[in-house]
Coordinates of C-alpha atoms and ligand atoms in Angstrom, one line a residue:
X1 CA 51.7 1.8 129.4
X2 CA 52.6 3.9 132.3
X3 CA 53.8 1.7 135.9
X4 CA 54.4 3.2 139.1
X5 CA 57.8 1.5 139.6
X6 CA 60.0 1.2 136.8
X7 CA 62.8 -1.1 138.8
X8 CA 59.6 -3.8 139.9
X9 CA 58.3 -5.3 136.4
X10 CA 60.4 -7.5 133.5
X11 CA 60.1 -5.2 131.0
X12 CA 63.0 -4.6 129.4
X13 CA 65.1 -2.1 128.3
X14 CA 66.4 -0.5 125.4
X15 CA 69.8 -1.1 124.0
X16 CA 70.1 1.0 121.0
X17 CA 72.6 2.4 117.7
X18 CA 73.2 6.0 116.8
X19 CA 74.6 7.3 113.9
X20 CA 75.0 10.5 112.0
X21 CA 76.5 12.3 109.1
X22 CA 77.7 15.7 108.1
X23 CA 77.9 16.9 105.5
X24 CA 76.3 14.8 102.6
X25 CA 74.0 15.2 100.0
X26 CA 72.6 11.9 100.2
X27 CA 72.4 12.2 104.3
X28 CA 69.4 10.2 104.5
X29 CA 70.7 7.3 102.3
X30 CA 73.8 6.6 104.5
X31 CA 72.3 7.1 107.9
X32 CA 69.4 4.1 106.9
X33 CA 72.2 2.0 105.9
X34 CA 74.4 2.9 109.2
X35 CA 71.4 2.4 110.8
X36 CA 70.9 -1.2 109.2
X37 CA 74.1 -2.3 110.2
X38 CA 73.4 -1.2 113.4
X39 CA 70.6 -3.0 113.5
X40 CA 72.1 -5.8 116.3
X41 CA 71.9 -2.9 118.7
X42 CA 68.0 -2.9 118.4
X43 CA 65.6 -4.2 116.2
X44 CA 62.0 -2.2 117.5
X45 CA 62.3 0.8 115.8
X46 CA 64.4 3.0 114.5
X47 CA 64.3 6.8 113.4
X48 CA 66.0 8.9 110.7
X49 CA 65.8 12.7 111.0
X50 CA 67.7 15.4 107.9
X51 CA 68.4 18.8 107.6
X52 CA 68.2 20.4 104.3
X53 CA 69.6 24.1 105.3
X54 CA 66.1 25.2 106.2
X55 CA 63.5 22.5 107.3
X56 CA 64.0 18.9 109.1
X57 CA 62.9 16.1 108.1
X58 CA 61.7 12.9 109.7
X59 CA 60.4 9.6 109.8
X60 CA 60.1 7.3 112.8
X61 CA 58.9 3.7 112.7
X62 CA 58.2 0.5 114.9
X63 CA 60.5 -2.5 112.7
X64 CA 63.4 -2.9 110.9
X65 CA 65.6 -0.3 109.0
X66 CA 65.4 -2.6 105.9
X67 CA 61.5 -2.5 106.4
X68 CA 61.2 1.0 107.1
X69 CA 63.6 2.7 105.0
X70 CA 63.2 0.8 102.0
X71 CA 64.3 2.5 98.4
X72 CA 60.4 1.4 97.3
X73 CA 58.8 2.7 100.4
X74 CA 60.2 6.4 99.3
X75 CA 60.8 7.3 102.8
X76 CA 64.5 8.2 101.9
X77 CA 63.8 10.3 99.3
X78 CA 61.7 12.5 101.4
X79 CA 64.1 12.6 103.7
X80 CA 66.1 15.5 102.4
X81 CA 68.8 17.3 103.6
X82 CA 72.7 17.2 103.9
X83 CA 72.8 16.3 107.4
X84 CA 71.2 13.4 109.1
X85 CA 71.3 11.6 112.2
X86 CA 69.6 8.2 113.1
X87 CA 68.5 5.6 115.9
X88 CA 67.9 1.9 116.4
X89 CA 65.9 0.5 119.5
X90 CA 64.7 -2.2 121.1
X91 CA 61.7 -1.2 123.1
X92 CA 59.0 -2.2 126.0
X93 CA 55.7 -2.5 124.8
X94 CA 52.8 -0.5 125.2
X95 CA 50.4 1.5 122.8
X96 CA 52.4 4.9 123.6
X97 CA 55.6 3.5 122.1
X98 CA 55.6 5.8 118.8
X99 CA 56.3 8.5 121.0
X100 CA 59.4 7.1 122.2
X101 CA 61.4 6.4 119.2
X102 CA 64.2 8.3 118.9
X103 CA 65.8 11.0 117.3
X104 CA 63.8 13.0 119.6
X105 CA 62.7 16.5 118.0
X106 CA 61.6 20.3 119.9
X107 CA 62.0 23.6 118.4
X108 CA 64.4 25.8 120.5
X109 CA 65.1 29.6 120.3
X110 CA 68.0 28.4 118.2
X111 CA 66.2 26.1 116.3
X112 CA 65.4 22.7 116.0
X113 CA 67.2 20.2 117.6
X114 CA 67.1 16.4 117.1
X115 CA 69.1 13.7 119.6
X116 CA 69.7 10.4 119.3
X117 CA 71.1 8.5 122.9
X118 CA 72.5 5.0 123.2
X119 CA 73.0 3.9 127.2
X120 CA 70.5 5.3 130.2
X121 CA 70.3 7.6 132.6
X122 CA 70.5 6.9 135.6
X123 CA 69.2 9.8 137.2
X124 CA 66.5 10.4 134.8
X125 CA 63.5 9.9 137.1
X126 CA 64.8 12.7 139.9
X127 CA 66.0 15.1 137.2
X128 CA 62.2 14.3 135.7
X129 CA 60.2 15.2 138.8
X130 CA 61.9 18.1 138.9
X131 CA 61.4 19.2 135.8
X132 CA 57.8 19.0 135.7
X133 CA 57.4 20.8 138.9
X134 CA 59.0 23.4 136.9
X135 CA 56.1 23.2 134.2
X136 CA 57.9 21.0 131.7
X137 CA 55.6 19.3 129.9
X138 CA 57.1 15.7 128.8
X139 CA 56.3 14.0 125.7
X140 CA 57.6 10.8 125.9
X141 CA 58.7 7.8 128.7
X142 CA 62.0 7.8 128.2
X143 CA 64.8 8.9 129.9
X144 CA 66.5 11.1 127.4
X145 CA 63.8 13.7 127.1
X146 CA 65.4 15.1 130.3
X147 CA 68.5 16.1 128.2
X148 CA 65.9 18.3 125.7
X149 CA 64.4 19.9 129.1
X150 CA 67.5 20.6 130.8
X151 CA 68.7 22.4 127.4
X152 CA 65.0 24.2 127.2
X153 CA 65.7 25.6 130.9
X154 CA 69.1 26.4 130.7
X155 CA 70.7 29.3 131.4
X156 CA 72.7 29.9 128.4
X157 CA 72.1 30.3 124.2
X158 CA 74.2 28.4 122.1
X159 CA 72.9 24.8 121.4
X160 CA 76.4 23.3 122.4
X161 CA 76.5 25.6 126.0
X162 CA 73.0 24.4 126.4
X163 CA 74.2 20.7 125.8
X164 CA 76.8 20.7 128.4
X165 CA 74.8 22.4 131.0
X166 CA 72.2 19.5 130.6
X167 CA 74.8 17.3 130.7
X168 CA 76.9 17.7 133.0
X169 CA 73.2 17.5 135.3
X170 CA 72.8 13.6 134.2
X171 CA 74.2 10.7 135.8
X172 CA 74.2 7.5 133.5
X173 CA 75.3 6.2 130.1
X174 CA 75.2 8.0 127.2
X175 CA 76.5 8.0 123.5
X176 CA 74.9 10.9 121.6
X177 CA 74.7 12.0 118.8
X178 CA 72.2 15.2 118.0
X179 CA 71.5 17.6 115.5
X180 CA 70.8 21.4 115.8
X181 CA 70.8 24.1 112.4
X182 CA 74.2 22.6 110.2
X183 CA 75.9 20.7 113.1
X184 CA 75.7 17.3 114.3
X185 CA 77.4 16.7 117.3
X186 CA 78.7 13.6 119.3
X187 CA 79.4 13.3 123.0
X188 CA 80.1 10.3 125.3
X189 CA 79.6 10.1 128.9
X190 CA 82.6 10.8 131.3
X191 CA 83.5 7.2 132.2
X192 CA 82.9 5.8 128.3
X193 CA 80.5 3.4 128.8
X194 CA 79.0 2.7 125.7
X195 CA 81.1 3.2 122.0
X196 CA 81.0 6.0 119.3
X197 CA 83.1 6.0 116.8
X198 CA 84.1 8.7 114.5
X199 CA 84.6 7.7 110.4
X200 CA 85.1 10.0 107.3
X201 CA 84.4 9.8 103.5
X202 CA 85.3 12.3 101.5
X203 CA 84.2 15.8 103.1
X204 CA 81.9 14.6 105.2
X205 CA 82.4 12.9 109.1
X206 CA 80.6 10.5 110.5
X207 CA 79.1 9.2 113.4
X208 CA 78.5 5.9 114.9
X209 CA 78.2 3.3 117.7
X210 CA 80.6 1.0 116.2
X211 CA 82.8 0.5 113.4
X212 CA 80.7 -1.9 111.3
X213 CA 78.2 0.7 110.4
X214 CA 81.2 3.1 108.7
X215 CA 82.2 0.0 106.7
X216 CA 78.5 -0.5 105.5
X217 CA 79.3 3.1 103.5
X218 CA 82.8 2.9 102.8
X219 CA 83.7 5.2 105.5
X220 CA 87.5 5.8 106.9
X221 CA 87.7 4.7 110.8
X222 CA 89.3 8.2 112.3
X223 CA 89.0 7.2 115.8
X224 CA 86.5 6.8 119.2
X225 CA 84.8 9.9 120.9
X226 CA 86.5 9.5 123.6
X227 CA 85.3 9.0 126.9
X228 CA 83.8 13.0 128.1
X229 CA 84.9 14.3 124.7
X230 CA 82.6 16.2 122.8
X231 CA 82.9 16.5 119.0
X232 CA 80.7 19.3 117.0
X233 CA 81.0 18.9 113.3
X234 CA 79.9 22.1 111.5
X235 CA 80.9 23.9 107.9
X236 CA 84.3 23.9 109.2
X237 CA 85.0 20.7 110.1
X238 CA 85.2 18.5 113.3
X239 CA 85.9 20.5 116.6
X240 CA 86.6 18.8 119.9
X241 CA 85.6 19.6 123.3
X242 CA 86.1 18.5 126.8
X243 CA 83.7 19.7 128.7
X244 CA 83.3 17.3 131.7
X245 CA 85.8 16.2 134.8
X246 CA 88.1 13.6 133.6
X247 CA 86.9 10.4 135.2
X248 CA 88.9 6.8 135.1
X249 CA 87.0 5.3 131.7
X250 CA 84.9 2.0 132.6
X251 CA 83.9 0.6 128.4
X252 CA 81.3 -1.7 129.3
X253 CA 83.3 -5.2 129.2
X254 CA 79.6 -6.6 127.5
X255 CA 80.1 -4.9 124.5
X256 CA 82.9 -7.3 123.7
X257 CA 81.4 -10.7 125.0
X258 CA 78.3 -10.5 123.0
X259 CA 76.3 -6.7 122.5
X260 CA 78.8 -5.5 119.6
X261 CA 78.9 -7.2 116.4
X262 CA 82.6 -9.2 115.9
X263 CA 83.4 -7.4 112.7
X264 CA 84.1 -4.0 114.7
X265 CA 86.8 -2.4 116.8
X266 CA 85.5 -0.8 119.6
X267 CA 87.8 0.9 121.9
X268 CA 90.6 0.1 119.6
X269 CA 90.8 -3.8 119.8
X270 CA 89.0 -6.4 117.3
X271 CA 85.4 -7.6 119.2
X272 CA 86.2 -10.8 116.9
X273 CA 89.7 -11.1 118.5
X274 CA 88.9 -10.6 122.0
X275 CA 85.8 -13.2 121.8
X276 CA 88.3 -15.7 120.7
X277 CA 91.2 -15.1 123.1
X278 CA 87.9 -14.9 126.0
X279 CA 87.2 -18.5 124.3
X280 CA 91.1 -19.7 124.5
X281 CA 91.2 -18.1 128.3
X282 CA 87.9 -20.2 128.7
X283 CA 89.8 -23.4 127.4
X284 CA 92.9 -23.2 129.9
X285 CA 90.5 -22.2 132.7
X286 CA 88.0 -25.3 132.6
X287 CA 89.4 -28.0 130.6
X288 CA 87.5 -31.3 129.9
X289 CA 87.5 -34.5 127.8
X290 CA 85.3 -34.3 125.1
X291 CA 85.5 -35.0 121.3
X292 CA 83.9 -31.5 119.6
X293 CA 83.7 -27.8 120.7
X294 CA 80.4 -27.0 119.3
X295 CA 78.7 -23.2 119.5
X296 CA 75.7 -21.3 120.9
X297 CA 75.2 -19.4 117.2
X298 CA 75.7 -16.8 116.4
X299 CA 77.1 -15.5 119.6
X300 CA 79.1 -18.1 120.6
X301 CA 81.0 -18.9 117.4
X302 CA 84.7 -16.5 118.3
X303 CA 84.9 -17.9 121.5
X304 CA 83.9 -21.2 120.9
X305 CA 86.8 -21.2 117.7
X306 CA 89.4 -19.8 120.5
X307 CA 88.3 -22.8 122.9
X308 CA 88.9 -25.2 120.2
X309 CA 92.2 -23.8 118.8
X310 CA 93.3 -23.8 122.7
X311 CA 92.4 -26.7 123.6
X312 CA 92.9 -28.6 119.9
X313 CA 89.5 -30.3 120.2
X314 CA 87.7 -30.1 116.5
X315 CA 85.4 -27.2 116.5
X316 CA 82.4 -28.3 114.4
X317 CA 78.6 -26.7 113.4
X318 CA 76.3 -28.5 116.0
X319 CA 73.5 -26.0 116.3
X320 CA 72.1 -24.5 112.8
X321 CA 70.4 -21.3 112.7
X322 CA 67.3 -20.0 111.2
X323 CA 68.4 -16.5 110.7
X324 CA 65.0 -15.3 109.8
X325 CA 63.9 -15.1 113.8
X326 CA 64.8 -12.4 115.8
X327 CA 66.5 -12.7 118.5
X328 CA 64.3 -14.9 121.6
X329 CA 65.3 -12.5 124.6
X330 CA 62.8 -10.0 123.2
X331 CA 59.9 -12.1 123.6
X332 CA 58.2 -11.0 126.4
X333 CA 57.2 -14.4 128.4
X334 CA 59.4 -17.4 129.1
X335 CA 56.3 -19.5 126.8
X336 CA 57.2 -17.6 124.1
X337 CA 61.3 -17.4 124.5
X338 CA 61.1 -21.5 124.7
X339 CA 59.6 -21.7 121.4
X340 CA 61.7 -19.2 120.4
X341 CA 64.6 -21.1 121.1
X342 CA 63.0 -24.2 118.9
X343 CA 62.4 -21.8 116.1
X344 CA 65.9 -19.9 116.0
X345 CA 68.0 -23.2 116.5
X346 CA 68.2 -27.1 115.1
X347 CA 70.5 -29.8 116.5
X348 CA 72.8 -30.8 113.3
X349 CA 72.3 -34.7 114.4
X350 CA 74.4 -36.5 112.2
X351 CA 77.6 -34.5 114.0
X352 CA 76.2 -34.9 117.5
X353 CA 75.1 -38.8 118.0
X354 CA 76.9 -40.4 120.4
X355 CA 79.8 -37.7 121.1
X356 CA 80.8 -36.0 123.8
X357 CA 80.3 -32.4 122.8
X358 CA 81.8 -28.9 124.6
X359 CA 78.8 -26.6 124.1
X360 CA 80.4 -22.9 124.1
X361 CA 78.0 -19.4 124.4
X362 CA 78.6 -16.0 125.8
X363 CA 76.3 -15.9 128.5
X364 CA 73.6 -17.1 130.8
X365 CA 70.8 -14.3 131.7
X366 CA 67.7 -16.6 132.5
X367 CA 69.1 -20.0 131.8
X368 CA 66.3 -20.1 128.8
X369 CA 68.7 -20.5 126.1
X370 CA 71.0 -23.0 127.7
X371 CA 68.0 -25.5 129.3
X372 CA 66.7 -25.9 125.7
X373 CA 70.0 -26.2 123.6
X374 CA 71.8 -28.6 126.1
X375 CA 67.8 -30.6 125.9
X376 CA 68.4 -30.6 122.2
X377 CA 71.7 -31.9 121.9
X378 CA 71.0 -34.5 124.1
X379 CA 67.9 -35.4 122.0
X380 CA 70.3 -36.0 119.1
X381 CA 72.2 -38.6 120.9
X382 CA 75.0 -36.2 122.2
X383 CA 77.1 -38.5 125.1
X384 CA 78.0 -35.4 127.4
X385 CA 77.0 -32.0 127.5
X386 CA 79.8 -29.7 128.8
X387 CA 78.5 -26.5 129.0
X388 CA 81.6 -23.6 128.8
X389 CA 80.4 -19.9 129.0
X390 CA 83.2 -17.0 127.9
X391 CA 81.5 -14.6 130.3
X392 CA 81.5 -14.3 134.4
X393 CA 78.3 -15.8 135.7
X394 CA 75.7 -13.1 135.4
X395 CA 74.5 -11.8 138.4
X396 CA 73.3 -8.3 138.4
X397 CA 71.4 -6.0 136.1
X398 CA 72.6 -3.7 134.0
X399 CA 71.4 0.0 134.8
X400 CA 73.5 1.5 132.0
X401 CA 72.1 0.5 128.8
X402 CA 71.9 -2.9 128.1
X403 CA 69.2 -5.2 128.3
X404 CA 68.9 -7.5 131.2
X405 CA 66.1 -8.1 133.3
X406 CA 65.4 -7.6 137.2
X407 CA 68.2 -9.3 138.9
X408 CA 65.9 -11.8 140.5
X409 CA 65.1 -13.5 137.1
X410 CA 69.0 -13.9 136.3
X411 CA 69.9 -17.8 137.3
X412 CA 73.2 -16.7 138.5
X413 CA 71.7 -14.2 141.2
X414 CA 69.5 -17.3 142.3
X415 CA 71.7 -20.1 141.8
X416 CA 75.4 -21.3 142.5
X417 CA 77.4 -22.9 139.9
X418 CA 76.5 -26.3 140.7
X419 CA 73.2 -25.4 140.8
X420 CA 72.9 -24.1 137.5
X421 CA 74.6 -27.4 136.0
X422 CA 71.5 -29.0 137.4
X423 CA 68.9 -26.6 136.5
X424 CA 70.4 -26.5 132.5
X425 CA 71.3 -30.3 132.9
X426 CA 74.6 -30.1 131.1
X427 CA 77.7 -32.3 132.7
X428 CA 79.3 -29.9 133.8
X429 CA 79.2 -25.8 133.7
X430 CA 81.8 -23.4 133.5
X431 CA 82.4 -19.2 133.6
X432 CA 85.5 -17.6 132.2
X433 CA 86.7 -16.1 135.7
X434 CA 87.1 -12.4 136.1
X435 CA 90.4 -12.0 136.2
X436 CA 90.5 -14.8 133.1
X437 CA 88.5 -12.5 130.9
X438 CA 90.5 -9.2 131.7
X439 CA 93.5 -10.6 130.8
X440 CA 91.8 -12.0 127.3
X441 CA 91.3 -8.0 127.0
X442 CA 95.1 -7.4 127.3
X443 CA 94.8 -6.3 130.8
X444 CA 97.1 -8.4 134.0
X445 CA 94.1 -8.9 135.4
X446 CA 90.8 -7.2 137.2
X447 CA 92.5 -4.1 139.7
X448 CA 89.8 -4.3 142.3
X449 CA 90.7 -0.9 143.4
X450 CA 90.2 0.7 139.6
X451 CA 88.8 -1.6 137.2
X452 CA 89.6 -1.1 133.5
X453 CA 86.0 -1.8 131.9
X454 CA 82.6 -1.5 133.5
X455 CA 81.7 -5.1 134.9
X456 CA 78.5 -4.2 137.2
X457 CA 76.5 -7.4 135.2
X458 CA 78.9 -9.7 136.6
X459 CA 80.7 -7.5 139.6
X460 CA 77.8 -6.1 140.9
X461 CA 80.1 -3.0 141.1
X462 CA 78.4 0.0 139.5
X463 CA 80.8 2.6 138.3
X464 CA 77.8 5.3 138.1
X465 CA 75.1 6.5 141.0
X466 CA 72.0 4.5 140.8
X467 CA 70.3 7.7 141.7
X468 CA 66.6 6.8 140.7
X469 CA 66.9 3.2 141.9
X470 CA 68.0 4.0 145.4
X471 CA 65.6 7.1 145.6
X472 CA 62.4 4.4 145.1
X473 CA 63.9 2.5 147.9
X474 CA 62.6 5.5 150.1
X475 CA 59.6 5.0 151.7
X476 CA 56.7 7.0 149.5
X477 CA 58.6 7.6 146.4
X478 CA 56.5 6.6 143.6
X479 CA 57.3 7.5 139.8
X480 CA 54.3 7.6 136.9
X481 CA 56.8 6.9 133.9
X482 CA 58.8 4.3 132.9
X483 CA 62.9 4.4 133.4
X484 CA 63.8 3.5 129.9
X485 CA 67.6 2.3 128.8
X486 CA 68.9 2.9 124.9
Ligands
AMP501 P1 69.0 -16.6 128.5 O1 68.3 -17.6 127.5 O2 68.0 -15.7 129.1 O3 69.9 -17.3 129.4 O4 69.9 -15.6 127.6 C1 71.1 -16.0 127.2 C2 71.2 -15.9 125.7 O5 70.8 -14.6 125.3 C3 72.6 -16.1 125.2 O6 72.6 -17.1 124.2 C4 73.1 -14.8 124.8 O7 73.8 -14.9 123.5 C5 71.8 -14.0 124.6 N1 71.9 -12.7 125.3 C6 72.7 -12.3 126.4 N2 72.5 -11.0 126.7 C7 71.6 -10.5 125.9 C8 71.0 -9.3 125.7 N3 71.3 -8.2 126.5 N4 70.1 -9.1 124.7 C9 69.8 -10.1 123.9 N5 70.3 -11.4 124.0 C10 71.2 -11.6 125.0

């Protein structure tokens, strides 16, 4: 479905995994299951494409990896080739979608060329228009076709000069990793906004958005691309670049409260380990009387175990899961997401009844999540409801890659704190403060005048041009595609 503006709807946006591998002869096999255990990063569709010295290969598909890719489906197998690289999405929907899921593929002069892009662009819409008055003729919605045109009109030949001439043209968030005839290359955005991480096993590197997916094949962690570096991995091994200004890096502090999983290290520290100490620094911040600390799951668990260990209140399984629902913030109407909720969580009663329970998760975006599980625990007799939350109250949108919607349906843009202890109905409601969760990252605190991490969610302070966004605030500027994140 095509819209005029992409900033004025709910639809929301892609966060996505990347991952590739050179060189192995069972390419294919690793990148599904790097692309499984990325599968927390976006659970729409995901996309596999090979290289077998001659020919690519590829197979895109709305679903799950473990759905998709399946050893009895056969898709693998077909999927020859000693170099692969792969992507996981989350997606808006629409009937067009196919055509959006990534690796994206064009023949070049060169030779083909597939790419696989984890953030968004935030230029992408400008750079787009322009383009197509050119004669480009797009294929898909999202932003990172741009990056294929830019290298299709660019002045130079080889497929990494091309690269960096398109890219040094974009504004935005990316992690990339592409593909061209026997390389596979990997390139993060100037500032380092979103992770990729580079692993080993045996001869062959490998690429990825986070750490988990090189344990998932018994792969060495070598180190992060790091932020503006470059890294092209051919027959003779890993070569690395720098082809962009050297910016002040700005890791988007979300990965650590909830977007990566807790078993990897991005950025060099432990997610696990920085959700707990968030949860301690949660703990000293906002202390209250109560007789269990009790977590959102999954998300919630590290920092709810840090609040309890700080605070020496009994940390205890009030909420169980049903892992077998996905996650309720896809679900496209606030009908469905409370269901959801119903579905994805049960009160554990018995440990509830008639205590007075610290209820611990990582965020607030809509308020969806916390309205039903503090209605729930009440339900099972719980006394209080404190409601502690080891993020900064959301308040903005994210335009670099993670999924949140317009700013106007985030309860923390509408309402103050108080407020939003009334609309959840909790007994009271508190935020790990800013400066609070910077130090839980090791830092002294949030420099106003050069923050560490990228904290526009909660900061409203956007480290990157909002190019597109501000350009539709002119008067007459419409766009017919959709501004897609990954
Ligand atoms: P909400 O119910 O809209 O307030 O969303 C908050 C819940 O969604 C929390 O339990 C979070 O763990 C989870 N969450 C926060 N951010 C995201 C995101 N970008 N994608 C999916 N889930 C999220």
């Amino acid at each position: 479905m095509l819209t005029t503006n992409p900033f004025d709807d709910d639809k929301l946006r892609e966060e996505c995994g990347v991952f590739g591998i050179y060189p192995h002869p069972q390419s294919a096999a690793l990148v599904a299951l790097g692309l499984h255990a990325l599968q927390h990063r976006g659970q729409e569709a995901a996309g596999v494409v090979t290289f077998d010295g001659k020919h690519f290969h590829s197979h895109h598909a709305m679903g799950h990896v473990g759905d998709n890719f399946s050893s009895q489906s056969g898709v693998v197998s077909r999927l020859v080739g000693h170099a692969g690289i792969g992507h996981v999405r989350y997606s808006t929907t629409g009937d067009s979608i196919m055509r959006n899921v990534q690796p994206l593929f064009a023949d070049f002069e060169f030779g083909g060329f597939a790419l696989a892009h984890n953030g968004n662009l935030t230029n992408a819409l400008l750079l787009r228009r322009q383009l197509v008055r050119r004669g480009c003729l797009f294929q898909s919605t999202t932003d990172t076709e741009v990056i294929v045109h830019l290298m299709a009109t660019a002045r130079s030949g080889s497929v990494v000069d091309r690269m960096v001439e398109a890219l040094r043209q974009v504004e935005g968030a990316y992690a990339i990793v592409a593909m061209a005839n026997d390389m596979v290359v990997g390139v993060r955005d100037p500032l380092g906004v979103r992770p990729l991480v580079i692993g080993r096993i045996g001869d062959s590197h490998v690429l990825a958005s986070e750490t988990c997916a090189l344990d998932i094949i018994g792969a060495d962690f070598l180190r992060d691309v790091e932020p503006g570096e470059m890294v092209v991995i051919d027959s003779s091994g890993l070569h690395s670049m720098r082809p962009f200004q050297p910016q002040p890096r700005r890791f988007c502090i979300f990965e650590y409260i909830y977007f990566a999983r807790p078993d990897s290290v991005v950025e060099g520290s432990s997610v696990y380990e920085a959700r707990k100490r968030i949860g301690m620094q949660l703990a000293r911040e906002s202390e209250v009387e109560a007789d269990l600390v009790i977590p959102v799951p999954d998300s919630g668990v590290p920092a709810a175990i840090g609040y309890s260990v700080q605070s020496g209140i009994p940390f205890e399984l009030g909420i169980i899961r049903n892992h077998y629902v996905g996650r309720t913030f896809i679900e496209p109407t606030d009908q469905i997401r409370n269901l959801g909720v119903k579905l994805k969580h049960n009160a554990n009663r018995h440990m509830i009844e008639g205590k007075r329970i610290i209820l611990v998760d990582d965020s607030i975006v809509r308020g969806t999540t916390s309205v039903k599980i503090v209605e729930m625990m009440r339900r099972a007799g719980a006394r209080e409801v404190h409601m502690r939350i080891s993020s900064p109250p959301t308040t903005h949108s994210c335009f670099y890659g993670v999924d949140t919607p317009r700013k106007d349906k985030l309860l923390a843009h509408r309402l103050s704190i108080a407020e939003m202890n009334g609309f959840i109905g909790s007994d009271s409601l508190a935020f790990v403060s800013m400066d609070g969760l910077y130090k839980a990252l090791g830092e002294p605190g949030r420099d106003p005048a050069r923050p560490q991490y990228c904290d526009a969610c909660f900061s409203g302070d956007y480290p990157i041009a909002l190019a597109d966004r501000d350009s539709l605030q002119e008067p007459g500027v419409t766009f017919r595609v959709e501004a897609k994140a990954s």
